[in-house]
Amino acid sequence: MTEILDQPWELSPSVALRPEPFGALAYHFGNRRLTFLKRRELVEVVRSLGDSPDARTALARAGVPAGRWDAYAVALRGLAQADMIRRRDTGGEER
Amino acid sequence: MINPIGSATRPATLVEHFEHGLDAPICLTWELTYACNLSCVHCLSSSGRRDPRELSTEQCEAVIDELRAMQVFYVNIGGGEPTVRPDFWHLLEYAVDHQVGVKFSTNGVRIDLPRARYLASTDYVDVQVSLDGATAEVNDRVRGPGSYAMALRALDNLAAAGFTDAKISVVVTRENAGQLDEFKRIADEHGATLRLTRLRPSGRGADVWDELHPTPAQQRELYDWLVRAGENVLTGDSFFHLAGFGEKLPGLNMCGAGRVVCLIDPIGDVYACPFAIHDTFLAGNVLTDGGFAEVWRTSELFRRLRAPSGGGACASCRFYDVCRGGCMAAKFFTGLPLDGPDPECVQGYGEAALADPARTVPAQRQDHSHRTRPRAAAPVPVQIGARPDPAAPPASPCAESPLAGFRVTD
């Protein structure tokens, strides 16, 4: 259930993040959904997804302890379902 | 919404953050004009006539620029009837071009097929058509003759143009509370989403609230209906005062006034919430107080609203945690203390408070209502035609000449 961590992801192009004391508001201009990112670490993870080869790397870069990665995988799947983040097209490069 | 991720120290809940206010509103309501082609009996903003001080196109653009800078992701545009502003479509485009999404409320008067096609072609624009009866009979009593047909024509045009997921916005009243299934059917038939909101005693609503607000039995039915409908029906977080019946309804379930929402009125006045157009809730003006961001961040009124408050008279009620004392505007405009129960408190404390003989309802501070009732559709007993004899003007009843009206004939 944590295969999402091994995949390349990015913030959806229709999504804007607004920093707030608790984390951030994420707004999807297409489906008009508003999501609250309730932890600053999660905001950092989401921001760095696009520059990371996979979600696992983004978690490590944001300093999230490995013991919490499963919980973050659940959160990322929720964001993916709302199209807040989407699979990044890596131009057909297969590993 | 993402669930909180486990942590040793419990972080403040979102609602707690929201009660202290955010750096910018989540969304705000912007009444673009007080002008309206209708005269709905429950109009929150007592609209009808345009205010001559209405913000100009350039001033509106400046507000949008500020909203963009503050990352306010969307505005709910209303009025009055916003589409009667000649620059409405321009401002709509200006907003979405500047990453400020728009949901606008309309009675449908300008949503013809070409406009519906245009709207269907845009992203980031949401349309909300107001309808207060599932039949013309019920609707037109509140919104005026012909308004049901006007709204349905707009919804038909939107559906025909391929606009998906328009909203049908219904103010729940004593007269339409039994029509909720019918409203849902109308929404489904048009590929639209139903949105139910609460009748508030604001604006002209104060004049009709006593006779139109749902009865306690209807409130209970409404609550059960909303629980069954779940996320399929929108409520704009209107009904959190009903949470005292049991479980919370979907939404934030808190009063966001001055904390996460506010209102900009047509002349640039900023009020704590869309239902509170009154000096008591006036935070400032976007033209004279340094812009919208300045008002949002520094207004003394908003600072007070963001300060922690006890539950007042409601603190000892076991439902306070879910209903949080109900709606500030509903209390204010029925003359109830703001730290006491909502007038429609489902535990019955509101009725007791309303019975207080010392209660006085505050006077409205602004009124843009049409000064005359809309003309009934009847023949006009006047004919315009050529004067019988242009050479001889008609004699005025005040003419003093002894020869007035005298004609020389051969």
Coordinates of C-alpha atoms in Angstrom, one line a residue:
Chain A
M1 CA 0.0 0.0 0.0
T2 CA 3.0 2.3 0.1
E3 CA 3.9 2.0 -3.6
I4 CA 2.9 5.7 -3.9
L5 CA 6.2 6.4 -2.2
D6 CA 8.2 4.9 -5.1
Q7 CA 6.4 6.9 -7.7
P8 CA 7.2 10.4 -9.2
W9 CA 4.5 12.9 -8.2
E10 CA 4.0 16.7 -8.4
L11 CA 1.6 19.4 -7.4
S12 CA -1.2 19.6 -9.9
P13 CA -0.8 22.6 -12.2
S14 CA -4.3 23.8 -11.2
V15 CA -3.4 23.9 -7.5
A16 CA -2.2 26.9 -5.5
L17 CA -0.8 26.7 -2.0
R18 CA -1.3 29.5 0.5
P19 CA 0.9 29.4 3.7
E20 CA -1.0 29.6 7.0
P21 CA 0.2 29.3 10.6
F22 CA -1.0 25.7 10.7
G23 CA 0.4 24.6 7.3
A24 CA -1.3 25.7 4.1
L25 CA -4.5 25.9 2.2
A26 CA -4.4 24.1 -1.1
Y27 CA -7.0 25.2 -3.6
H28 CA -7.7 23.4 -6.9
F29 CA -9.0 25.9 -9.4
G30 CA -10.4 23.1 -11.6
N31 CA -12.5 21.1 -9.2
R32 CA -12.8 24.0 -6.7
R33 CA -11.8 21.8 -3.8
L34 CA -10.2 23.4 -0.8
T35 CA -7.9 21.2 1.2
F36 CA -6.2 22.0 4.5
L37 CA -2.6 20.8 4.8
K38 CA -2.5 20.6 8.5
R39 CA 1.2 20.2 9.1
R40 CA 4.1 22.3 7.8
E41 CA 6.1 19.1 7.0
L42 CA 3.3 17.9 4.7
V43 CA 3.4 21.3 2.9
E44 CA 7.2 20.9 2.5
V45 CA 6.7 17.4 1.1
V46 CA 4.1 18.5 -1.3
R47 CA 6.2 21.4 -2.5
S48 CA 9.3 19.3 -3.1
L49 CA 7.5 16.4 -4.9
G50 CA 8.1 17.9 -8.3
D51 CA 11.9 18.1 -7.8
S52 CA 12.2 14.7 -6.3
P53 CA 12.6 11.4 -8.2
D54 CA 9.9 9.8 -6.0
A55 CA 7.8 10.7 -3.0
R56 CA 10.1 8.8 -0.7
T57 CA 12.9 11.3 -1.5
A58 CA 10.6 14.2 -0.9
L59 CA 9.8 12.8 2.5
A60 CA 13.4 12.4 3.4
R61 CA 14.2 15.9 2.1
A62 CA 11.5 17.4 4.3
G63 CA 13.0 15.6 7.3
V64 CA 10.0 13.3 8.0
P65 CA 11.2 10.4 10.1
A66 CA 10.9 7.1 8.3
G67 CA 8.5 5.7 11.0
R68 CA 5.8 8.2 9.8
W69 CA 6.1 7.5 6.1
D70 CA 3.2 5.1 6.1
A71 CA 1.0 7.8 7.6
Y72 CA 2.2 10.3 5.0
A73 CA 1.5 7.7 2.2
V74 CA -2.1 7.7 3.3
A75 CA -2.2 11.5 3.3
L76 CA -0.6 11.6 -0.2
R77 CA -3.1 9.1 -1.5
G78 CA -5.9 11.4 -0.2
L79 CA -4.4 14.3 -2.0
A80 CA -4.0 12.3 -5.2
Q81 CA -7.7 11.3 -5.1
A82 CA -8.6 15.0 -5.0
D83 CA -6.2 15.7 -7.9
M84 CA -4.2 18.0 -5.6
I85 CA -1.1 16.0 -6.6
R86 CA -0.8 13.9 -9.7
R87 CA 1.6 11.4 -11.2
R88 CA 4.4 13.1 -13.0
D89 CA 5.0 12.2 -16.6
T90 CA 8.7 11.2 -16.6
G91 CA 8.8 11.1 -20.4
G92 CA 8.7 7.3 -20.7
E93 CA 12.0 6.8 -18.8
E94 CA 11.7 3.4 -17.1
R95 CA 13.9 2.1 -14.4
Chain B
M1 CA -9.7 16.9 3.7
I2 CA -6.6 15.2 5.0
N3 CA -6.8 13.6 8.4
P4 CA -4.3 14.9 11.0
I5 CA -1.2 12.8 11.1
G6 CA -0.4 11.3 14.5
S7 CA 1.7 13.3 16.8
A8 CA 2.8 13.2 20.4
T9 CA 1.7 16.7 21.1
R10 CA -1.8 17.4 19.9
P11 CA -1.6 20.3 17.4
A12 CA -4.3 23.0 17.6
T13 CA -7.4 21.8 15.6
L14 CA -8.2 23.6 12.4
V15 CA -11.3 25.2 13.9
E16 CA -9.1 26.6 16.7
H17 CA -6.8 28.1 14.1
F18 CA -9.8 29.5 12.2
E19 CA -11.3 31.1 15.3
H20 CA -8.1 33.2 15.6
G21 CA -8.4 34.3 12.0
L22 CA -6.3 33.6 9.0
D23 CA -3.9 35.9 7.2
A24 CA -6.5 36.3 4.5
P25 CA -10.1 35.1 4.1
I26 CA -10.6 31.6 2.7
C27 CA -13.3 33.1 0.5
L28 CA -15.3 36.3 0.6
T29 CA -18.5 37.6 -0.6
W30 CA -18.5 40.6 -2.8
E31 CA -21.8 42.4 -3.6
L32 CA -21.0 44.2 -6.8
T33 CA -24.1 46.3 -6.9
Y34 CA -27.2 47.1 -5.0
A35 CA -29.1 47.3 -8.2
C36 CA -31.5 44.5 -8.9
N37 CA -34.3 43.7 -11.3
L38 CA -36.2 41.9 -8.5
S39 CA -37.4 42.8 -5.0
C40 CA -37.2 39.5 -3.1
V41 CA -39.0 39.9 0.2
H42 CA -36.1 38.4 2.2
C43 CA -33.2 40.2 0.4
L44 CA -30.2 40.2 2.8
S45 CA -28.8 43.5 1.4
S46 CA -32.2 45.3 0.9
S47 CA -31.2 45.7 -2.7
G48 CA -33.1 47.3 -5.6
R49 CA -31.5 50.7 -6.5
R50 CA -27.9 51.2 -7.6
D51 CA -25.9 53.2 -5.1
P52 CA -24.2 56.2 -6.9
R53 CA -21.1 55.6 -4.8
E54 CA -20.7 52.1 -6.4
L55 CA -17.0 51.1 -7.0
S56 CA -15.9 51.9 -10.5
T57 CA -14.4 49.3 -12.9
E58 CA -10.9 50.5 -12.0
Q59 CA -11.6 50.3 -8.3
C60 CA -13.0 46.8 -8.6
E61 CA -9.9 45.8 -10.6
A62 CA -7.7 47.1 -7.7
V63 CA -9.7 45.0 -5.2
I64 CA -9.1 41.9 -7.4
D65 CA -5.4 42.7 -7.6
E66 CA -5.3 42.8 -3.8
L67 CA -7.2 39.5 -3.5
R68 CA -4.7 37.9 -5.9
A69 CA -1.8 39.2 -3.8
M70 CA -3.4 37.8 -0.7
Q71 CA -4.1 34.5 -2.4
V72 CA -7.8 34.6 -1.9
F73 CA -8.6 31.7 -4.2
Y74 CA -12.2 32.6 -4.9
V75 CA -14.9 35.2 -4.3
N76 CA -18.6 34.7 -4.2
I77 CA -20.0 37.6 -6.2
G78 CA -23.5 38.7 -5.6
G79 CA -25.6 41.8 -5.2
G80 CA -28.2 43.0 -6.0
E81 CA -28.1 41.3 -9.3
P82 CA -24.4 41.4 -10.3
T83 CA -25.0 40.7 -14.0
V84 CA -26.8 44.0 -14.4
R85 CA -23.5 45.9 -14.0
P86 CA -22.4 46.7 -17.5
D87 CA -18.8 45.7 -16.6
F88 CA -19.8 42.5 -15.0
W89 CA -18.4 40.2 -17.7
H90 CA -15.2 42.2 -17.9
L91 CA -14.7 41.9 -14.1
L92 CA -15.4 38.2 -14.2
E93 CA -12.7 37.7 -16.8
Y94 CA -10.3 40.0 -15.0
A95 CA -10.7 38.0 -11.8
V96 CA -10.2 34.5 -13.4
D97 CA -7.2 35.9 -15.4
H98 CA -5.7 36.9 -12.1
Q99 CA -6.1 33.5 -10.3
V100 CA -9.2 34.6 -8.4
G101 CA -11.9 32.1 -9.1
V102 CA -15.5 33.3 -9.2
K103 CA -18.7 31.9 -8.1
F104 CA -21.5 34.3 -8.9
S105 CA -25.1 34.3 -7.7
T106 CA -27.8 35.4 -10.1
N107 CA -31.5 35.3 -10.5
G108 CA -30.8 34.3 -14.1
V109 CA -31.9 37.5 -15.8
R110 CA -28.9 37.7 -18.1
I111 CA -28.1 34.0 -18.6
D112 CA -29.3 33.6 -22.2
L113 CA -27.9 30.9 -24.4
P114 CA -24.9 32.8 -25.7
R115 CA -23.8 33.8 -22.1
A116 CA -24.4 30.2 -21.0
R117 CA -22.1 29.0 -23.8
Y118 CA -19.5 31.5 -22.8
L119 CA -19.7 30.4 -19.2
A120 CA -19.4 26.8 -20.2
S121 CA -16.2 27.6 -22.0
T122 CA -14.5 29.1 -19.0
D123 CA -12.7 27.3 -16.2
Y124 CA -12.8 28.7 -12.7
V125 CA -16.3 30.2 -13.0
D126 CA -19.2 28.7 -11.0
V127 CA -22.8 29.9 -11.4
Q128 CA -25.4 29.8 -8.7
V129 CA -29.0 30.4 -9.6
S130 CA -31.3 31.5 -6.8
L131 CA -34.6 29.7 -6.5
D132 CA -36.8 29.9 -3.4
G133 CA -39.7 27.6 -4.4
A134 CA -39.8 24.3 -6.4
T135 CA -43.0 25.6 -8.0
A136 CA -43.7 29.0 -9.5
E137 CA -46.4 29.6 -6.9
V138 CA -44.1 29.2 -3.9
N139 CA -41.1 30.9 -5.5
D140 CA -42.8 33.9 -7.0
R141 CA -44.5 34.8 -3.7
V142 CA -41.0 35.5 -2.3
R143 CA -39.0 36.5 -5.4
G144 CA -41.7 38.2 -7.5
P145 CA -43.8 37.4 -10.5
G146 CA -42.0 35.7 -13.4
S147 CA -38.8 34.9 -11.3
Y148 CA -39.4 31.2 -11.3
A149 CA -39.6 31.1 -15.1
M150 CA -36.5 33.3 -15.3
A151 CA -34.4 31.0 -13.1
L152 CA -35.6 27.9 -14.8
R153 CA -34.8 29.4 -18.2
A154 CA -31.3 30.2 -17.0
L155 CA -30.8 26.6 -15.7
D156 CA -32.1 25.2 -19.0
N157 CA -29.7 27.4 -21.0
L158 CA -26.8 26.4 -18.8
A159 CA -27.6 22.7 -19.2
A160 CA -28.1 23.1 -23.0
A161 CA -24.7 24.9 -23.2
G162 CA -23.0 22.0 -21.4
F163 CA -22.2 24.0 -18.3
T164 CA -21.7 21.2 -15.7
D165 CA -22.5 21.4 -12.0
A166 CA -24.2 24.8 -11.7
K167 CA -25.6 25.4 -8.3
I168 CA -29.2 26.0 -7.4
S169 CA -29.3 28.1 -4.3
V170 CA -32.4 27.8 -2.1
V171 CA -33.2 29.8 1.1
V172 CA -35.2 27.4 3.2
T173 CA -38.4 28.9 4.4
R174 CA -41.6 27.8 6.0
E175 CA -43.2 27.7 2.6
N176 CA -40.6 25.6 0.7
A177 CA -39.3 23.4 3.5
G178 CA -41.6 20.6 2.3
Q179 CA -40.2 20.8 -1.2
L180 CA -36.6 19.7 -0.6
D181 CA -37.0 16.5 -2.7
E182 CA -38.5 18.5 -5.5
F183 CA -35.6 20.9 -5.4
K184 CA -33.2 18.0 -5.6
R185 CA -35.1 16.6 -8.6
I186 CA -34.8 20.0 -10.4
A187 CA -31.1 20.1 -9.7
D188 CA -30.6 16.5 -10.9
E189 CA -32.6 17.2 -14.1
H190 CA -30.2 20.1 -14.9
G191 CA -27.0 18.3 -13.9
A192 CA -26.7 20.9 -11.1
T193 CA -26.0 20.7 -7.4
L194 CA -28.5 21.8 -4.8
R195 CA -27.4 24.3 -2.2
L196 CA -29.6 25.0 0.8
T197 CA -29.1 28.1 3.0
R198 CA -30.7 29.5 6.0
L199 CA -33.2 32.3 6.0
R200 CA -31.7 35.2 8.0
P201 CA -33.4 38.2 9.5
S202 CA -31.0 40.5 7.7
G203 CA -32.0 43.3 5.3
R204 CA -35.6 43.0 4.2
G205 CA -35.4 39.5 5.7
A206 CA -36.1 41.2 9.1
D207 CA -39.5 42.1 7.8
V208 CA -40.6 38.6 6.9
W209 CA -38.5 36.4 9.3
D210 CA -41.3 35.9 11.8
E211 CA -43.7 34.5 9.2
L212 CA -41.1 32.7 6.9
H213 CA -38.5 31.1 9.2
P214 CA -39.0 27.3 9.4
T215 CA -41.0 26.0 12.3
P216 CA -39.2 23.8 14.9
A217 CA -40.8 20.7 13.3
Q218 CA -39.5 21.8 9.9
Q219 CA -36.1 22.4 11.3
R220 CA -36.0 18.8 12.6
E221 CA -37.1 17.5 9.1
L222 CA -34.5 19.7 7.4
Y223 CA -31.8 18.4 9.7
D224 CA -32.7 14.7 9.0
W225 CA -32.9 15.5 5.3
L226 CA -29.4 17.1 5.3
V227 CA -27.9 14.2 7.3
R228 CA -29.4 11.8 4.6
A229 CA -28.1 13.9 1.8
G230 CA -24.6 14.2 3.2
E231 CA -22.0 15.7 0.9
N232 CA -24.4 15.6 -2.1
V233 CA -26.1 18.8 -1.0
L234 CA -24.2 22.0 -0.3
T235 CA -25.1 24.3 2.6
G236 CA -22.4 27.0 2.8
D237 CA -22.0 25.9 6.4
S238 CA -25.4 27.6 7.0
F239 CA -27.0 25.2 9.4
F240 CA -24.5 24.6 12.1
H241 CA -27.1 25.8 14.6
L242 CA -28.9 22.5 13.8
A243 CA -26.0 20.4 15.1
G244 CA -27.7 20.5 18.5
F245 CA -30.0 17.8 17.1
G246 CA -27.1 15.3 17.2
E247 CA -24.2 14.9 14.9
K248 CA -22.5 17.7 13.1
L249 CA -23.3 18.4 9.5
P250 CA -20.6 18.4 6.8
G251 CA -18.6 21.7 6.9
L252 CA -16.6 23.7 9.4
N253 CA -19.5 24.2 11.8
M254 CA -18.4 27.5 13.1
C255 CA -19.1 31.2 12.6
G256 CA -16.4 32.5 10.3
A257 CA -17.3 36.2 10.5
G258 CA -14.1 38.3 10.3
R259 CA -12.0 35.2 10.8
V260 CA -12.2 33.2 7.6
V261 CA -14.9 35.1 5.7
C262 CA -16.2 38.7 5.2
L263 CA -18.2 40.8 2.9
I264 CA -17.2 43.7 0.6
D265 CA -20.3 45.7 -0.3
P266 CA -20.9 47.7 -3.6
I267 CA -19.4 50.9 -2.2
G268 CA -16.3 49.1 -0.8
D269 CA -17.4 48.8 2.8
V270 CA -16.1 45.7 4.5
Y271 CA -18.4 43.9 6.9
A272 CA -17.7 40.9 9.1
C273 CA -20.1 38.6 7.1
P274 CA -22.5 38.6 4.2
F275 CA -25.5 38.6 6.6
A276 CA -24.4 41.5 8.8
I277 CA -24.7 44.7 6.7
H278 CA -24.9 47.0 9.7
D279 CA -22.7 49.7 11.2
T280 CA -22.1 47.4 14.2
F281 CA -20.2 44.9 11.9
L282 CA -18.5 47.5 9.6
A283 CA -14.7 47.0 9.7
G284 CA -13.7 49.7 7.2
N285 CA -13.7 50.7 3.6
V286 CA -11.4 49.5 0.8
L287 CA -11.1 53.1 -0.6
T288 CA -10.6 55.1 2.6
D289 CA -8.9 52.7 4.9
G290 CA -5.8 51.7 2.9
G291 CA -7.2 48.8 0.9
F292 CA -8.8 45.5 1.6
A293 CA -5.8 43.8 3.1
E294 CA -5.3 46.6 5.5
V295 CA -8.9 46.4 6.7
W296 CA -8.7 42.6 7.0
R297 CA -5.5 42.7 9.0
T298 CA -5.9 45.7 11.2
S299 CA -9.6 46.3 11.8
E300 CA -10.4 46.7 15.5
L301 CA -13.7 44.9 14.9
F302 CA -12.0 41.9 13.3
R303 CA -9.5 41.8 16.1
R304 CA -12.4 41.5 18.6
L305 CA -14.1 38.8 16.6
R306 CA -10.9 36.8 16.5
A307 CA -10.3 37.0 20.3
P308 CA -11.3 33.9 22.2
S309 CA -14.8 34.1 23.6
G310 CA -16.5 32.0 26.2
G311 CA -19.9 30.6 25.4
G312 CA -21.8 33.2 27.4
A313 CA -25.2 32.1 28.3
C314 CA -24.7 29.0 26.2
A315 CA -21.5 27.9 27.9
S316 CA -23.2 25.4 30.2
C317 CA -25.2 23.8 27.4
R318 CA -23.9 20.4 26.4
F319 CA -24.4 21.1 22.7
Y320 CA -22.3 24.3 22.8
D321 CA -19.3 22.5 21.3
V322 CA -21.2 21.6 18.2
C323 CA -23.4 24.6 17.6
R324 CA -21.1 27.3 19.2
G325 CA -24.1 29.5 20.0
G326 CA -25.3 29.7 16.4
C327 CA -25.3 32.6 14.0
M328 CA -24.2 36.1 15.1
A329 CA -26.3 37.9 12.5
A330 CA -29.4 35.9 13.3
K331 CA -29.0 36.9 16.9
F332 CA -28.2 40.6 16.2
F333 CA -31.1 41.2 13.8
T334 CA -33.6 39.6 16.1
G335 CA -32.4 41.8 19.0
L336 CA -30.9 38.9 21.0
P337 CA -27.6 39.2 22.9
L338 CA -24.6 38.0 20.8
D339 CA -23.3 35.7 23.6
G340 CA -26.6 33.9 24.1
P341 CA -28.6 31.4 22.1
D342 CA -29.5 31.6 18.4
P343 CA -33.1 32.6 17.8
E344 CA -33.7 29.2 16.2
C345 CA -31.8 27.2 18.9
V346 CA -33.0 23.6 18.5
Q347 CA -32.9 23.2 22.2
G348 CA -35.7 25.8 22.5
Y349 CA -33.6 28.4 24.3
G350 CA -34.1 30.8 21.3
E351 CA -37.9 30.9 21.7
A352 CA -37.5 31.8 25.4
A353 CA -35.1 34.6 24.5
L354 CA -37.4 35.9 21.8
A355 CA -40.2 36.1 24.3
D356 CA -38.2 38.6 26.4
P357 CA -40.4 41.8 26.5
A358 CA -37.3 44.0 26.7
R359 CA -36.0 42.7 23.3
T360 CA -35.7 45.4 20.7
V361 CA -34.9 44.7 17.0
P362 CA -32.2 47.0 15.7
A363 CA -33.1 49.4 12.9
Q364 CA -31.6 48.7 9.5
R365 CA -28.8 51.2 8.6
Q366 CA -29.1 51.1 4.8
D367 CA -31.9 50.4 2.4
H368 CA -31.6 50.3 -1.4
S369 CA -35.1 48.9 -1.9
H370 CA -37.1 50.0 -4.9
R371 CA -39.2 52.8 -3.8
T372 CA -42.2 51.5 -5.7
R373 CA -43.6 48.1 -6.0
P374 CA -42.8 46.5 -9.4
R375 CA -45.6 47.3 -11.9
A376 CA -48.1 44.5 -12.4
A377 CA -48.2 43.2 -16.0
A378 CA -51.4 45.1 -17.0
P379 CA -52.3 47.3 -19.9
V380 CA -51.1 50.8 -19.6
P381 CA -54.1 53.2 -20.0
V382 CA -52.1 55.7 -22.1
Q383 CA -51.9 56.2 -25.8
I384 CA -49.2 58.1 -27.5
G385 CA -49.9 59.5 -31.0
A386 CA -49.7 62.6 -33.1
R387 CA -51.4 65.6 -31.8
P388 CA -54.7 66.2 -33.6
D389 CA -53.6 69.7 -34.7
P390 CA -49.9 70.6 -34.3
A391 CA -50.7 74.3 -34.9
A392 CA -52.8 74.5 -31.8
P393 CA -51.3 73.3 -28.5
P394 CA -53.7 71.8 -26.1
A395 CA -55.0 74.1 -23.4
S396 CA -53.5 73.5 -20.0
P397 CA -56.0 73.2 -17.1
C398 CA -54.2 76.1 -15.5
A399 CA -54.4 78.4 -18.5
E400 CA -55.9 81.7 -17.5
S401 CA -56.4 83.3 -20.8
P402 CA -60.1 83.8 -21.5
L403 CA -59.5 82.5 -25.0
A404 CA -57.7 79.3 -23.9
G405 CA -58.8 76.4 -26.0
F406 CA -60.7 78.7 -28.3
R407 CA -60.3 77.8 -32.0
V408 CA -61.2 79.9 -34.9
T409 CA -63.2 77.9 -37.4
D410 CA -64.1 79.1 -40.9

